[in-house]
């Protein structure tokens, strides 16, 4: 029995070895066949590149293609090769063919992108010098490039000569994005999609997707923009661009789709996830304004404006938000006392914001007056006069004080005293003339 087992083992070993050898030969044939197809394809493109229209060509001339037809066919063939083999094999030479074709057809934007792409991606190519020399000549001679000539020459001279190709590709996109050339927008967008297809696992994909989403926004294609942002957040949750993508989604939900509930949820998520982000104050402000203007939820609006003022006191919309908070307390919630406190908070916290502080003091004075707390109202008005003298707000405050003394408190002497301040501080105003008439009347 032992000999039988040995015999079976030997037969099994020989069978497995033979099968493995056959598989290896098949794989080798597949590789050789594939390599042969690529070589043959490139050899065909070399001949095609020299092909002329009509009857002068070696391959296609007999077909009688017009120059335009032939150029379109060449472009399709070049793109087919690049779609199949880029950035490997003979992609550098085929990229050169595309560059030369665009020059011949005077497609200057395409030629510009071809030149940059070649220089950034193929610095070690045997035809590098030929291409870059042709590029420098093109930039100098063609008027199309006059506005960007210096920038383009600088990019060519500073293009990376080493490093991983995906990093150089990303640098190309970054530099083209920095040109802010609208004539390159469609080409830039195409290259961004190519990058994502080639290098989906690279961290640079997130910023590339941010660029693509922004392009959609600029075109008014807001729904596709949101989809790109959503894709970014799903594919690259650890990306540093996640926060900006989330903020943009929330903003579009609010401004373009009127999805206020969804926008509020998104902004709250943003605040929770990224409390140190530069847009946190804007997010809080948007939450408050939606509660105020879109939901008419006055109590929530007051709470959210208050959070804004406490958390982000130096934010550019905080003062106006406090004034709005006071207005809601005054007119919507009928909380006169709380409204006065809010208005005084504006003056006490931001005394150097003259216009807003005067407005806040006037509002609190008016509420005191409505409550028949005339002394408190006068104190507010006179604070305006003492802190912001000889301003329009001061003039208005003095006239209001005089009216209260005269008509509400029946104190003619105090009224005359205030009217005299108007005449002294604002001698050329219409109110000064009015004050003189009032003094004359009160003195009878």
Coordinates of C-alpha atoms in Angstrom, one line a residue, residues 16-240:
X16 CA 0.2 19.9 -11.1
X17 CA 3.6 20.9 -12.3
X18 CA 2.6 20.4 -16.0
X19 CA -0.6 22.5 -15.4
X20 CA 1.3 25.3 -13.8
X21 CA 3.9 25.3 -16.6
X22 CA 1.1 25.5 -19.2
X23 CA -0.6 28.4 -17.3
X24 CA 2.7 30.3 -17.2
X25 CA 3.2 29.8 -20.9
X26 CA -0.4 31.1 -21.6
X27 CA 0.2 34.2 -19.4
X28 CA 3.5 34.8 -21.1
X29 CA 1.8 34.6 -24.5
X30 CA -0.9 37.0 -23.3
X31 CA 1.7 39.6 -22.1
X32 CA 3.6 39.2 -25.4
X33 CA 0.5 39.6 -27.4
X34 CA -0.6 42.7 -25.4
X35 CA 2.9 44.2 -25.8
X36 CA 2.7 43.5 -29.6
X37 CA -0.6 45.3 -29.9
X38 CA 0.7 48.4 -28.1
X39 CA 3.8 48.5 -30.2
X40 CA 1.8 48.0 -33.4
X41 CA -0.6 50.7 -32.3
X42 CA 2.2 53.2 -31.7
X43 CA 3.9 52.3 -35.0
X44 CA 0.6 53.0 -36.8
X45 CA 0.3 56.3 -35.0
X46 CA 3.8 57.3 -36.1
X47 CA 2.8 56.8 -39.7
X48 CA -0.6 58.4 -39.2
X49 CA 1.0 61.5 -37.7
X50 CA 2.9 62.1 -40.9
X51 CA -0.2 61.4 -43.0
X52 CA -1.4 64.2 -45.2
X53 CA -4.8 64.7 -46.8
X54 CA -5.7 63.8 -50.4
X55 CA -3.4 61.5 -52.3
X56 CA 0.0 62.3 -50.7
X57 CA -0.2 60.0 -47.7
X58 CA 1.1 56.5 -47.2
X59 CA -1.9 55.0 -45.3
X60 CA -5.0 57.0 -45.5
X61 CA -4.4 59.3 -48.5
X62 CA -6.1 56.9 -50.9
X63 CA -9.3 57.4 -48.9
X64 CA -9.5 60.9 -50.0
X65 CA -10.1 62.4 -46.6
X66 CA -10.3 66.2 -46.3
X67 CA -7.9 67.9 -44.0
X68 CA -10.6 68.4 -41.3
X69 CA -11.7 64.8 -41.5
X70 CA -8.1 63.5 -41.3
X71 CA -7.4 65.7 -38.3
X72 CA -10.5 64.5 -36.5
X73 CA -9.5 60.9 -37.2
X74 CA -6.0 61.5 -35.9
X75 CA -7.3 63.0 -32.7
X76 CA -9.6 60.0 -32.1
X77 CA -6.7 57.6 -32.6
X78 CA -4.4 59.6 -30.4
X79 CA -7.0 59.7 -27.7
X80 CA -7.7 56.0 -28.0
X81 CA -4.1 55.2 -27.4
X82 CA -3.8 57.6 -24.5
X83 CA -7.0 56.2 -23.0
X84 CA -5.5 52.7 -23.2
X85 CA -1.9 53.3 -22.1
X86 CA -1.5 56.7 -20.5
X87 CA 0.9 57.5 -18.8
X88 CA 3.0 54.4 -19.8
X89 CA 4.4 53.0 -23.0
X90 CA 4.8 55.6 -25.7
X91 CA 2.3 58.1 -24.1
X92 CA 4.9 60.9 -24.1
X93 CA 5.4 60.7 -27.9
X94 CA 1.7 60.5 -28.6
X95 CA 1.2 63.4 -26.3
X96 CA 3.6 65.2 -28.5
X97 CA 1.6 64.2 -31.5
X98 CA -1.5 65.8 -30.0
X99 CA 0.4 69.0 -29.2
X100 CA 1.7 69.3 -32.8
X101 CA -1.8 68.6 -34.2
X102 CA -3.3 71.3 -32.1
X103 CA -0.6 73.8 -33.2
X104 CA -1.3 72.9 -36.8
X105 CA -5.1 73.4 -36.3
X106 CA -4.4 76.6 -34.3
X107 CA -6.2 75.3 -31.3
X108 CA -4.1 77.4 -28.9
X109 CA -5.8 76.6 -25.6
X110 CA -5.5 72.9 -26.3
X111 CA -1.9 73.3 -27.4
X112 CA -1.2 75.2 -24.1
X113 CA -2.6 72.4 -22.0
X114 CA -0.8 69.8 -24.1
X115 CA 2.5 71.6 -23.6
X116 CA 2.1 71.9 -19.8
X117 CA 0.9 68.4 -19.5
X118 CA 3.9 67.0 -21.4
X119 CA 6.4 69.1 -19.5
X120 CA 5.0 68.2 -16.1
X121 CA 4.5 64.5 -16.7
X122 CA 7.3 63.5 -19.0
X123 CA 10.5 65.3 -17.9
X124 CA 12.6 62.3 -18.7
X125 CA 11.2 61.7 -22.2
X126 CA 13.7 61.4 -25.1
X127 CA 11.6 64.0 -26.9
X128 CA 11.4 66.4 -23.9
X129 CA 13.8 69.0 -25.4
X130 CA 12.1 68.9 -28.7
X131 CA 8.7 69.6 -27.2
X132 CA 9.8 72.3 -24.7
X133 CA 11.8 74.2 -27.3
X134 CA 8.8 74.1 -29.6
X135 CA 6.7 75.3 -26.7
X136 CA 9.0 78.3 -25.8
X137 CA 9.0 79.3 -29.5
X138 CA 5.2 79.0 -29.6
X139 CA 4.7 81.1 -26.5
X140 CA 7.0 83.9 -27.9
X141 CA 5.6 84.0 -31.4
X142 CA 1.8 83.5 -30.9
X143 CA -0.2 86.5 -29.9
X144 CA -2.8 84.4 -28.2
X145 CA -0.4 83.8 -25.3
X146 CA 0.6 87.5 -24.8
X147 CA -1.5 88.0 -21.7
X148 CA -0.2 84.9 -19.9
X149 CA 3.1 84.5 -21.5
X150 CA 5.3 85.3 -18.5
X151 CA 3.3 83.1 -16.2
X152 CA 3.4 80.2 -18.7
X153 CA 7.2 80.5 -19.2
X154 CA 7.6 80.5 -15.4
X155 CA 5.5 77.4 -15.1
X156 CA 7.6 75.6 -17.8
X157 CA 10.8 76.5 -16.1
X158 CA 9.7 75.5 -12.6
X159 CA 7.8 72.4 -13.6
X160 CA 8.9 69.4 -11.4
X161 CA 11.6 67.2 -12.9
X162 CA 11.2 64.2 -10.6
X163 CA 8.9 62.6 -8.1
X164 CA 5.9 60.4 -8.4
X165 CA 3.9 61.0 -11.6
X166 CA 0.6 61.4 -9.7
X167 CA 2.2 64.2 -7.6
X168 CA 3.4 65.9 -10.8
X169 CA 0.0 65.5 -12.3
X170 CA -1.6 67.1 -9.3
X171 CA 0.9 69.9 -9.4
X172 CA 0.0 70.5 -13.0
X173 CA -3.7 70.8 -12.0
X174 CA -2.8 73.1 -9.1
X175 CA -0.8 75.4 -11.4
X176 CA -3.4 75.5 -14.2
X177 CA -6.1 76.2 -11.6
X178 CA -3.9 79.1 -10.4
X179 CA -3.8 80.6 -13.8
X180 CA -7.6 81.4 -13.6
X181 CA -7.8 81.3 -17.3
X182 CA -11.4 80.9 -18.4
X183 CA -10.3 79.6 -21.8
X184 CA -8.7 76.6 -20.1
X185 CA -11.8 75.8 -17.9
X186 CA -13.2 72.9 -20.0
X187 CA -9.7 71.4 -20.6
X188 CA -8.9 71.8 -16.9
X189 CA -12.2 70.0 -16.0
X190 CA -11.4 67.2 -18.3
X191 CA -7.9 66.7 -16.8
X192 CA -9.4 66.7 -13.3
X193 CA -11.7 63.8 -14.3
X194 CA -8.7 62.0 -15.9
X195 CA -6.7 62.4 -12.6
X196 CA -9.6 60.9 -10.6
X197 CA -9.9 58.0 -12.9
X198 CA -6.1 57.3 -12.9
X199 CA -5.4 57.8 -9.2
X200 CA -8.7 57.3 -7.2
X201 CA -6.8 56.2 -4.0
X202 CA -4.6 59.3 -3.7
X203 CA -5.3 61.9 -1.1
X204 CA -5.0 64.7 -3.7
X205 CA -8.4 63.5 -5.2
X206 CA -10.3 65.4 -2.6
X207 CA -9.1 68.9 -3.6
X208 CA -9.5 67.9 -7.3
X209 CA -13.1 67.1 -6.5
X210 CA -13.5 70.5 -4.7
X211 CA -12.3 72.2 -7.9
X212 CA -14.8 70.2 -10.0
X213 CA -17.7 71.0 -7.6
X214 CA -16.8 74.7 -7.7
X215 CA -16.8 74.6 -11.5
X216 CA -20.3 73.2 -11.4
X217 CA -21.4 75.9 -9.1
X218 CA -19.9 78.6 -11.3
X219 CA -21.9 77.2 -14.2
X220 CA -25.1 77.3 -12.1
X221 CA -25.3 73.5 -12.0
X222 CA -25.9 73.4 -8.3
X223 CA -27.3 69.8 -8.1
X224 CA -24.3 68.2 -9.7
X225 CA -22.1 70.4 -7.5
X226 CA -23.8 68.9 -4.4
X227 CA -23.4 65.4 -5.8
X228 CA -19.6 66.0 -6.2
X229 CA -19.4 67.3 -2.7
X230 CA -21.4 64.3 -1.4
X231 CA -19.1 61.9 -3.3
X232 CA -16.0 63.6 -1.8
X233 CA -17.4 63.1 1.7
X234 CA -18.3 59.5 1.1
X235 CA -15.0 58.5 -0.6
X236 CA -12.6 60.6 1.4
X237 CA -14.1 61.0 4.9
X238 CA -10.7 61.7 6.5
X239 CA -9.8 64.4 4.0
X240 CA -9.0 67.9 5.1

